[in-house]
Coordinates of C-alpha atoms in Angstrom, one line a residue:
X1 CA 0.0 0.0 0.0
X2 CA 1.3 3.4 -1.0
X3 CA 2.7 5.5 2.0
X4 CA 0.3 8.7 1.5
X5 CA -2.2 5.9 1.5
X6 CA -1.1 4.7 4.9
X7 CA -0.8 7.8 6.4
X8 CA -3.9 9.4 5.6
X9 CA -6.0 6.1 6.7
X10 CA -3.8 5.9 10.2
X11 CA -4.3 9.6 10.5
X12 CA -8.0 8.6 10.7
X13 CA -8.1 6.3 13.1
X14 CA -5.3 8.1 15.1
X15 CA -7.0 11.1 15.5
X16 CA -11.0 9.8 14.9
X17 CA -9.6 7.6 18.8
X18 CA -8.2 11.1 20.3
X19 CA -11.4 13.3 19.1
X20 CA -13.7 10.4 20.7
X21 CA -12.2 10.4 23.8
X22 CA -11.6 13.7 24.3
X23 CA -15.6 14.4 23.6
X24 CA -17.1 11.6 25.3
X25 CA -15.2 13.3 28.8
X26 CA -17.3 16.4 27.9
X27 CA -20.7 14.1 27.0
X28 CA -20.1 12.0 29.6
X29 CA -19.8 14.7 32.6
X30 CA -22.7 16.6 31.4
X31 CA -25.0 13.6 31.3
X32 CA -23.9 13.0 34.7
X33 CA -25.0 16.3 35.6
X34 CA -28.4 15.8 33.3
X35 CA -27.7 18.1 30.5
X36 CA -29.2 17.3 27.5
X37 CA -26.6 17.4 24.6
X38 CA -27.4 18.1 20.7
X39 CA -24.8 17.1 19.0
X40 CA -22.1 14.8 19.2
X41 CA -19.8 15.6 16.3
X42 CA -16.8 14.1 15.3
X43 CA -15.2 16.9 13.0
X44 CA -16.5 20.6 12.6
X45 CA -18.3 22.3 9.5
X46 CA -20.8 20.6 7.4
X47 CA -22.7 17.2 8.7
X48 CA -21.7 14.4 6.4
X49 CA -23.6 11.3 7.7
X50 CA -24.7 9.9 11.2
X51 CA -27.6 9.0 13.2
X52 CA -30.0 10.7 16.3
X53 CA -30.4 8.6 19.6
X54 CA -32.8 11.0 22.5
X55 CA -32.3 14.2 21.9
X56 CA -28.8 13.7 20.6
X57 CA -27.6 14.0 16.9
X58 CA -24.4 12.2 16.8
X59 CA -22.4 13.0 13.4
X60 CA -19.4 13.1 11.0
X61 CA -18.5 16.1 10.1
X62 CA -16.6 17.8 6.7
X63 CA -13.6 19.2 8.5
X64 CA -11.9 16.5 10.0
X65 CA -9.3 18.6 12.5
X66 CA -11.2 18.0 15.7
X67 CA -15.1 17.6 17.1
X68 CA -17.0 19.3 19.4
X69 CA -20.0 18.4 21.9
X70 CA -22.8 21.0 21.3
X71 CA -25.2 21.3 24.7
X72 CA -28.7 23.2 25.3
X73 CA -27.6 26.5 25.8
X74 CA -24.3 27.3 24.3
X75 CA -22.1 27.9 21.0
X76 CA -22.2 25.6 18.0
X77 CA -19.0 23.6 17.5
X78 CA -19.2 25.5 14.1
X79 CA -18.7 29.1 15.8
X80 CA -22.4 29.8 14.6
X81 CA -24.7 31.0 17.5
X82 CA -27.4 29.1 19.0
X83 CA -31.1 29.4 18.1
X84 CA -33.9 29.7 20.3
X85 CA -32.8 32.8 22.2
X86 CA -34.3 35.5 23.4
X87 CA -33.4 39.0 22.8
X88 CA -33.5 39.6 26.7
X89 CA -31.2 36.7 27.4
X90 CA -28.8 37.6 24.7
X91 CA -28.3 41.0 26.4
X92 CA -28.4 39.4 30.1
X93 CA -32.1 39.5 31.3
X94 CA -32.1 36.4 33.4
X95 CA -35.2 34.1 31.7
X96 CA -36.6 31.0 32.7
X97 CA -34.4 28.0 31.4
X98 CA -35.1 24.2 30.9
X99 CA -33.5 22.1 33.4
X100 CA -31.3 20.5 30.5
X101 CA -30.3 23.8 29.5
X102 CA -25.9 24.5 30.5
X103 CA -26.3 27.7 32.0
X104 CA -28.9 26.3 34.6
X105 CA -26.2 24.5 36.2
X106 CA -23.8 25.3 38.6
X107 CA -20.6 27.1 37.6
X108 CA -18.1 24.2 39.4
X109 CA -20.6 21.6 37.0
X110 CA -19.7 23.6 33.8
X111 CA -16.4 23.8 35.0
X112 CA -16.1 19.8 35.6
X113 CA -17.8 19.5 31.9
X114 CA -15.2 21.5 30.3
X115 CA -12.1 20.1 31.7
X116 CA -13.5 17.1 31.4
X117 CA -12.4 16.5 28.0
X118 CA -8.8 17.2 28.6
X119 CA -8.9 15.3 31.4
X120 CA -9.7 12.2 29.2
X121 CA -7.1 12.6 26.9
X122 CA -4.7 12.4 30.3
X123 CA -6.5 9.4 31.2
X124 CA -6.2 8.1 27.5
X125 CA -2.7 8.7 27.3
X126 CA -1.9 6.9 30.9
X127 CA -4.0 3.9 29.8
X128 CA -2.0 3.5 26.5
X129 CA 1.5 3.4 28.0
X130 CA 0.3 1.2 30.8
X131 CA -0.9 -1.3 28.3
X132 CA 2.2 -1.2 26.5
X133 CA 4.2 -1.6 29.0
X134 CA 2.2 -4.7 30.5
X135 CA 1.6 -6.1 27.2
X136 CA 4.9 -5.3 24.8
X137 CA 7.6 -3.1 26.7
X138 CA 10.8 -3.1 24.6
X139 CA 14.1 -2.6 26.3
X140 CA 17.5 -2.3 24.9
X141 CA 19.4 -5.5 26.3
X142 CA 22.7 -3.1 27.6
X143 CA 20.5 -1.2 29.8
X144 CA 20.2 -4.1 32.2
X145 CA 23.5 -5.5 31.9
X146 CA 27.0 -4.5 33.9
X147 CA 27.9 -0.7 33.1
X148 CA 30.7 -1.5 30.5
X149 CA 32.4 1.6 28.8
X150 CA 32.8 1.4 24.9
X151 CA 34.0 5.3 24.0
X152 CA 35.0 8.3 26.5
X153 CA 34.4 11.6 24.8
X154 CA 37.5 14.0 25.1
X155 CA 37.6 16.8 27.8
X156 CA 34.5 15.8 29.2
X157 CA 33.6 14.6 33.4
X158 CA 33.7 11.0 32.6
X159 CA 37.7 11.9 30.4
X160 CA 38.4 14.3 33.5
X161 CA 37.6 11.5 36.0
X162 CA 40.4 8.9 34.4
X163 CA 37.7 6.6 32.7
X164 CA 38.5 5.1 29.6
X165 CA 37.1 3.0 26.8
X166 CA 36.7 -0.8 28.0
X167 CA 36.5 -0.1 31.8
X168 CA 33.6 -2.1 33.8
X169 CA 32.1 0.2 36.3
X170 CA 32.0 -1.3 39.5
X171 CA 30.8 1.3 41.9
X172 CA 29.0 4.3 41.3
X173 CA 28.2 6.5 44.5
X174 CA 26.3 3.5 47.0
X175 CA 25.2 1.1 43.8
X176 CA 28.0 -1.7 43.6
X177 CA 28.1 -3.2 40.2
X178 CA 25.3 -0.7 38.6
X179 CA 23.7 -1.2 35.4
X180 CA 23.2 1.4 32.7
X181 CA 20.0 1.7 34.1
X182 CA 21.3 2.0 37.7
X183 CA 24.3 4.3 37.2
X184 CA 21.6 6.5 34.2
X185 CA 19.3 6.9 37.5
X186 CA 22.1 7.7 40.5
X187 CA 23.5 10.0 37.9
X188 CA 20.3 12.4 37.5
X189 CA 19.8 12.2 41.5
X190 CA 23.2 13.5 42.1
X191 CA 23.4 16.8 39.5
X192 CA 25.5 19.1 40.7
X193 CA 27.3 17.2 43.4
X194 CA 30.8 15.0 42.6
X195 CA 30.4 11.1 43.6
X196 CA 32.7 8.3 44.6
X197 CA 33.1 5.7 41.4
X198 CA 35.3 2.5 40.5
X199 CA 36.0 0.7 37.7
X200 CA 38.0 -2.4 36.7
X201 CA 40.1 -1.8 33.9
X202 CA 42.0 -5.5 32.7
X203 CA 41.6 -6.8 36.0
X204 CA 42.7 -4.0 38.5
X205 CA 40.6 -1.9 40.4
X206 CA 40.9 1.8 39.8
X207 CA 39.2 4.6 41.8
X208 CA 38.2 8.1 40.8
X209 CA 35.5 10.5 41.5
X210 CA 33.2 11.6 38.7
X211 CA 31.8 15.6 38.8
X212 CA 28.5 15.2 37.5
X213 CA 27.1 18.9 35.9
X214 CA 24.1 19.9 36.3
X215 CA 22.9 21.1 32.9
X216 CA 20.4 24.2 32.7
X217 CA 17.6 22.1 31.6
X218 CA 17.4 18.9 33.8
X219 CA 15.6 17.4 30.7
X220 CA 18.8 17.4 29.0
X221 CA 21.3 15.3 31.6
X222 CA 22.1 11.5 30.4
X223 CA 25.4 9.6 30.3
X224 CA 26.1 11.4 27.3
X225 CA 26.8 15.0 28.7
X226 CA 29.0 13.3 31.0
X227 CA 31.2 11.4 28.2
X228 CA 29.9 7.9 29.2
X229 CA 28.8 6.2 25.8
X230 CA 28.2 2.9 26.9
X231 CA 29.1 -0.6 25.4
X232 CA 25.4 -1.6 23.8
X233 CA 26.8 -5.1 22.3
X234 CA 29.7 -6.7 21.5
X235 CA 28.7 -7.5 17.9
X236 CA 30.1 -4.4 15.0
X237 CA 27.4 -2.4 13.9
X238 CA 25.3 -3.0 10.9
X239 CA 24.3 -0.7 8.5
X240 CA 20.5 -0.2 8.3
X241 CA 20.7 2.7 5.7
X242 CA 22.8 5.6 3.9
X243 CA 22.4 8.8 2.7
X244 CA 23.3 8.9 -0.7
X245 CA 24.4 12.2 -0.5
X246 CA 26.6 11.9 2.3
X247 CA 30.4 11.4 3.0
X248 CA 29.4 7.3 4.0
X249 CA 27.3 7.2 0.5
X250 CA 29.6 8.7 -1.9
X251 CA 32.0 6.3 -0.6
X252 CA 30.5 3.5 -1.3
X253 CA 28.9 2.2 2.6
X254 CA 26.0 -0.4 1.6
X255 CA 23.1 -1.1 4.0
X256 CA 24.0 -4.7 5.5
X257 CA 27.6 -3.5 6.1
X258 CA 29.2 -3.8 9.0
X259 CA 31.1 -1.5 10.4
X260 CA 34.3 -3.2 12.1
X261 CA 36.5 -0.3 13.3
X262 CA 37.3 3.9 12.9
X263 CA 40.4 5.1 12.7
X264 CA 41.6 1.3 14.2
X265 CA 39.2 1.9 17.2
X266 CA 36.3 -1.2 17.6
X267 CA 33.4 1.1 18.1
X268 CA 30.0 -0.9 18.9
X269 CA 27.0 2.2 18.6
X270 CA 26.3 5.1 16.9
X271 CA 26.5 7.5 19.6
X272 CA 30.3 5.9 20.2
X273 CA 31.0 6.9 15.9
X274 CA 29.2 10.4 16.9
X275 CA 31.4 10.9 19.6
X276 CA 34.6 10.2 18.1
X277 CA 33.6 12.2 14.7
X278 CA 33.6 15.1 17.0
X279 CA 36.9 14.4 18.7
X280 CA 38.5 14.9 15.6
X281 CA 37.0 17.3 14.3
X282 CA 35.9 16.5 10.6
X283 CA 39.7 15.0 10.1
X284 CA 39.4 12.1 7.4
X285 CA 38.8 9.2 8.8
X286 CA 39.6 5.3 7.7
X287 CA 36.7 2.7 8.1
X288 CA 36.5 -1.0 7.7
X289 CA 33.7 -2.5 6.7
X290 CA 33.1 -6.4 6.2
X291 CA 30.6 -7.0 3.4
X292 CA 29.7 -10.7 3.6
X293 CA 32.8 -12.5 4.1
X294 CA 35.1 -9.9 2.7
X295 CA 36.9 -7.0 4.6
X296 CA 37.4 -3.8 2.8
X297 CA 38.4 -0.4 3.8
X298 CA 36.7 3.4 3.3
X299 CA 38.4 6.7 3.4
X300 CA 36.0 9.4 3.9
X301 CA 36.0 13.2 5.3
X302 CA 32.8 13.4 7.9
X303 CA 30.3 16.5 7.4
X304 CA 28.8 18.8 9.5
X305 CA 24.8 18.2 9.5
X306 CA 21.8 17.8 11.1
X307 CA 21.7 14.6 13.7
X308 CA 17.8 14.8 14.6
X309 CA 17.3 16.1 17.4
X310 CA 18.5 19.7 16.8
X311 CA 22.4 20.8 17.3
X312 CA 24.6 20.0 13.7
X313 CA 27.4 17.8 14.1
X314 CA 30.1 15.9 12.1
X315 CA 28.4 12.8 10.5
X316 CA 28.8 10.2 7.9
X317 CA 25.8 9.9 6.9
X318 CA 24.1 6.5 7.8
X319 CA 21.2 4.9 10.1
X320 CA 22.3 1.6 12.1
X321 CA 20.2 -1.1 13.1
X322 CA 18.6 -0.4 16.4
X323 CA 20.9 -2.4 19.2
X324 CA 19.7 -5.6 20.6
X325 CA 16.4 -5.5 22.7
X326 CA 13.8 -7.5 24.7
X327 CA 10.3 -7.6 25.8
X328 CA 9.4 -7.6 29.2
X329 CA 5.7 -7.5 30.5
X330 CA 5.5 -5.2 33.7
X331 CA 3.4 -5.5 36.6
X332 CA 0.2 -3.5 36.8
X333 CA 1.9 -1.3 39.3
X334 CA 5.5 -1.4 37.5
X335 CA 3.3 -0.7 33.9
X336 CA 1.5 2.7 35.6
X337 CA 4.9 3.8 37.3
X338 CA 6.4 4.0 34.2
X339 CA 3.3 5.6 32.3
X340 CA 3.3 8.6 34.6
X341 CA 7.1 8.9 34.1
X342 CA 6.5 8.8 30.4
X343 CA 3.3 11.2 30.5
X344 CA 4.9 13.5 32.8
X345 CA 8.6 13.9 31.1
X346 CA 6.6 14.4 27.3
X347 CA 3.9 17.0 28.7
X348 CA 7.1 18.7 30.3
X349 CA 8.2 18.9 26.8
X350 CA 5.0 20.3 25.0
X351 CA 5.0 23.0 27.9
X352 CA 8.4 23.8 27.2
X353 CA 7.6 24.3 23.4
X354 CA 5.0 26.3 24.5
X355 CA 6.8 29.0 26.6
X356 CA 9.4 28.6 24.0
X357 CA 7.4 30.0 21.2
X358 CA 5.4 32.2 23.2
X359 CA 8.7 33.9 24.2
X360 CA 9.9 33.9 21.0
X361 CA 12.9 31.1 21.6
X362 CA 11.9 29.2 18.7
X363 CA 9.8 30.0 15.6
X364 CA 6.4 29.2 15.2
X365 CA 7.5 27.4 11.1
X366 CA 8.5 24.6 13.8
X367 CA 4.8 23.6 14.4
X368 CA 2.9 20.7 12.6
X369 CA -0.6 20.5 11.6
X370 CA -2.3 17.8 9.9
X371 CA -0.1 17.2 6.9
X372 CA 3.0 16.6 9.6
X373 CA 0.8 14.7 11.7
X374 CA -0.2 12.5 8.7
X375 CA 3.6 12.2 8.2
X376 CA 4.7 11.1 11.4
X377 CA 1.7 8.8 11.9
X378 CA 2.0 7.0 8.7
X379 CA 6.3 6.5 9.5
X380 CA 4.9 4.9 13.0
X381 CA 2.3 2.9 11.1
X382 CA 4.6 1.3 9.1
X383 CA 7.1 -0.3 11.9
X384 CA 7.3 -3.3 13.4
X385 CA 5.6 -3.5 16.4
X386 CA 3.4 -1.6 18.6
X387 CA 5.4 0.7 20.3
X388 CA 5.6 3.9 17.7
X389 CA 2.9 3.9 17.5
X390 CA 1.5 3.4 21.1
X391 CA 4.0 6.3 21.8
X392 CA 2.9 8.8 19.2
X393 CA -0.5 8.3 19.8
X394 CA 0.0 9.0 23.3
X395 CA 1.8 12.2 22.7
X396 CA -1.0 13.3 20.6
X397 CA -3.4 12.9 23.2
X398 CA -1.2 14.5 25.4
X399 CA -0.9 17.7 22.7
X400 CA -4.5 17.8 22.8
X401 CA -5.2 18.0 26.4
X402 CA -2.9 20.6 27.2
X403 CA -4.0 22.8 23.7
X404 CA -7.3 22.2 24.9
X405 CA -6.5 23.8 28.5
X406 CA -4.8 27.1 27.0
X407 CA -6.5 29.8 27.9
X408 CA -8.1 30.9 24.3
X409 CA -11.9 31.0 23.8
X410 CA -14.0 28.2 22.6
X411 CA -11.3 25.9 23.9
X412 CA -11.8 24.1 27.1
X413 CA -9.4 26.4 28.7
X414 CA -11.1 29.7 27.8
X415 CA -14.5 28.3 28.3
X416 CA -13.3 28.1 31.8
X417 CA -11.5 31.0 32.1
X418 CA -14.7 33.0 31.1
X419 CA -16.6 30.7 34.3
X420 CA -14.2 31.9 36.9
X421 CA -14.3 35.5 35.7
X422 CA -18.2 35.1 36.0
X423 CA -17.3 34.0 39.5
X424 CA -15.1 36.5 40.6
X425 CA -17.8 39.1 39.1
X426 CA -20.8 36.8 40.7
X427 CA -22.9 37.6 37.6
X428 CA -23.0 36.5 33.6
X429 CA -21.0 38.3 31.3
X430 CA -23.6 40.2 28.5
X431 CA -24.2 36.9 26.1
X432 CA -24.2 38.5 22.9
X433 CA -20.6 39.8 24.5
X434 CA -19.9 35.9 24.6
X435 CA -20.7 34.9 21.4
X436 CA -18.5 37.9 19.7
X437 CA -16.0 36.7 21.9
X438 CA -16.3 32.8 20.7
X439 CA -16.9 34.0 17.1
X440 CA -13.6 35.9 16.8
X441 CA -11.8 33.1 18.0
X442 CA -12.9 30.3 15.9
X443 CA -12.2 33.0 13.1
X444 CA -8.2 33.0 14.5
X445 CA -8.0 29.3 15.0
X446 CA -9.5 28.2 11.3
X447 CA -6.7 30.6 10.1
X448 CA -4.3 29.7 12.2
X449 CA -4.9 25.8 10.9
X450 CA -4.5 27.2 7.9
X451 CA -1.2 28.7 8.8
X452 CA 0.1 25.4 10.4
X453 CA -1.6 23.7 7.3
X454 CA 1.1 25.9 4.7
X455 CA 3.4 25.2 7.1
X456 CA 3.3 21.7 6.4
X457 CA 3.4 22.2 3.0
X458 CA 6.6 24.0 2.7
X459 CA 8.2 21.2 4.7
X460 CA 7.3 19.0 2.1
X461 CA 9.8 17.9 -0.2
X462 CA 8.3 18.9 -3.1
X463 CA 8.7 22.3 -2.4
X464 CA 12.3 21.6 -1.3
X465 CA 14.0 21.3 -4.0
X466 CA 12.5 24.0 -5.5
X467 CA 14.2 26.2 -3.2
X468 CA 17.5 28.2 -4.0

């Protein structure tokens, strides 16, 4: 099946699951609290098909970029106003209201309807990663083995502290014999702060003491800010793809290579190759490969480039096979331990984006719409396994709880903003004031899609290599 193919249909069902969700929190908190509710729609705009149960119309819509629950009493989803109200309760006059109708209930029940939605996309999320990590929870083998040491970057805390390539660490601070996993762990608790360490290195025992840095952004600390790459097999890397363009391309690196030494050096990852690229500094380097059962040796200059996940450094130009891995199924209580650490560290991020654009850190061409989504969905679709695409559907549903919450109107988070300034003021604001209000903003976020929308498009690499 063609890719667009693939990513348009898992697009669907990816964000048709987040949109039902997210609504049924809102339908299912105001039925709680007896509201009647008039539409149930899956997508804004025009109704395309469904069916009514009660008083409830539950549709597809045209515009496929969200859905909305429309309840006696307020806004379309649509941004068009409701019908059947007076001109004395559009500028305030209290009038008598059906029992079913929103506004007869209690500000603190509107406010539990609204963030209900959110709220379910949380709960979505957090049920998603637990699954996963009961069911099918992948984890590289190294991580749980004995803290061996495959490449030291130069002039860095681990070079500083006498550790070198090969070493087995055999203490770290009050952990004897830590795993990656162990030392990874001790290591974030102990920012800052300088801790006792051993390794044995051929046999002997050699003590040091390893300053650990404490990085602006706690999100950035791992073993690689220190210098620690660790040893992730024993086995030389193989070569899961090239870039044709690229120093390892033009000369001549195949996928299915494998890569059995740099510069002499028997380096087993691609963050070890990374590392040493930068060490020296874009010199030429020599690599032998083995193809098959023949040994064969490259000469090629590294480049400076993009490495995926932001900062440019020297590369070759080639993917590796992912290192060895295996499954483990968690314990209920294990599974929802590590969800919340998942949930937590990723909403971290999306708030940090946030407050990055907002301050005008980073640009706002770096958002994706539905085009990117579509993108990244469809590349998760098509891996083995249930993980990608467990994890991006969780981040999604994370995205769209917290954009629901921001403060803007006709979101969630403005519809309750508006509630507690009604509180604060212990009367309605005028409602024809309201429905300018909501009306103006569904204006700013259909063109704001449509920004994110162009945005997508200029990514695309169509357009690319039209470009000077």
């Amino acid at each position: 099946m063609p890719f667009v193919v693939i990513s348009i249909l898992s697009t669907l069902i990816v964000l048709g699951i987040m949109v039902l969700v997210h609504e049924f929190g809102h339908f299912a908190v105001a039925k709680l609290f007896h509201v009647k509710v008039e539409v149930f729609s899956i997508g804004f705009g025009k109704r395309l098909f469904g069916f009514r149960r009660g008083e409830t119309d539950y549709r597809i819509s045209l515009l496929p970029l969200g859905g909305y629950v429309k309840m006696q009493g307020e806004l379309g989803g649509d941004g068009t106003v409701q019908s059947g109200l007076s001109d004395d309760a559009r500028k305030g006059t209290p009038a008598p209201r059906d029992s079913g109708d929103l506004n007869s209930k209690p500000r603190w029940q509107r406010v539990l309807i609204a963030v209900a939605g959110p709220v379910a996309n949380f709960v979505l999320a957090l049920v998603l990663m637990t699954g996963l990590y009961m069911m099918h929870n992948e984890v590289e083998v190294y991580r749980t083995q004995a803290a061996t040491v495959d490449f030291v970057a130069p002039d860095s805390p681990a070079s500083h502290a006498g550790v070198a390539p090969g070493d087995r660490i055999t203490h770290f601070e009050r952990v004897d014999n830590p795993t990656w996993e162990q030392l990874s762990l001790r290591a974030a608790l102990n920012m800052g702060q300088s801790v006792p360490m051993s390794v044995d290195r051929g046999g002997q025992p050699v003590a040091t003491t390893l300053a650990i840095a404490a990085p602006r952004d706690a999100d950035d600390f791992s073993l690689a800010t220190l210098g620690l790459i660790p040893l992730v097999q024993t086995t030389p890397i193989v070569v899961h793809s090239v870039e044709a363009l690229m120093p390892a391309g033009k000369a001549g690196l195949k996928p299915g290579d494998r890569i059995l030494s740099v510069d002499g050096r028997a380096l087993h990852s691609a963050p070890a190759i990374l590392a040493y690229l930068q060490q020296v500094k874009g010199a030429t380097v020599h690599v032998k490969v083995e193809t098959g059962d023949s040994a064969r040796e490259l000469t090629l200059q590294p480049e400076m480039a993009d490495v995926g996940d932001g900062p440019k450094a020297y590369r070759m130009g080639f993917s590796p096979e992912p290192p060895p891995f295996k499954v483990e199924q968690l314990p209920l209580p294990a599974a929802i331990a590590q969800s919340v650490g998942f949930n937590l560290k990723n909403s971290g991020l999306i708030l940090e984006v946030l407050h990055r654009m907002v301050t005008r850190r980073m640009a706002a061409k770096n958002l994706s719409g539905p085009i990117g989504i579509a993108r990244e969905t469809g590349l998760a679709a098509t891996q083995p396994g249930w993980q990608p695409i467990i994890g991006l559907m969780t981040i999604i549903s994370l995205n769209l709880g917290i954009f629901n919450l921001l403060p803007i109107p006709i979101l969630d988070g403005g519809v309750i903003l508006l509630l507690l300034i009604e509180s604060l003021l212990r009367r309605d604001l005028n409602q024809r004031f309201k429905e300018r209000i909501y009306q103006a903003a569904f204006v700013l976020l259909l063109l704001f899609a449509a920004f994110v929308m162009i945005n997508d498009i200029t990514k695309l690499s169509l357009l690319s290599k039209v470009k000077p």
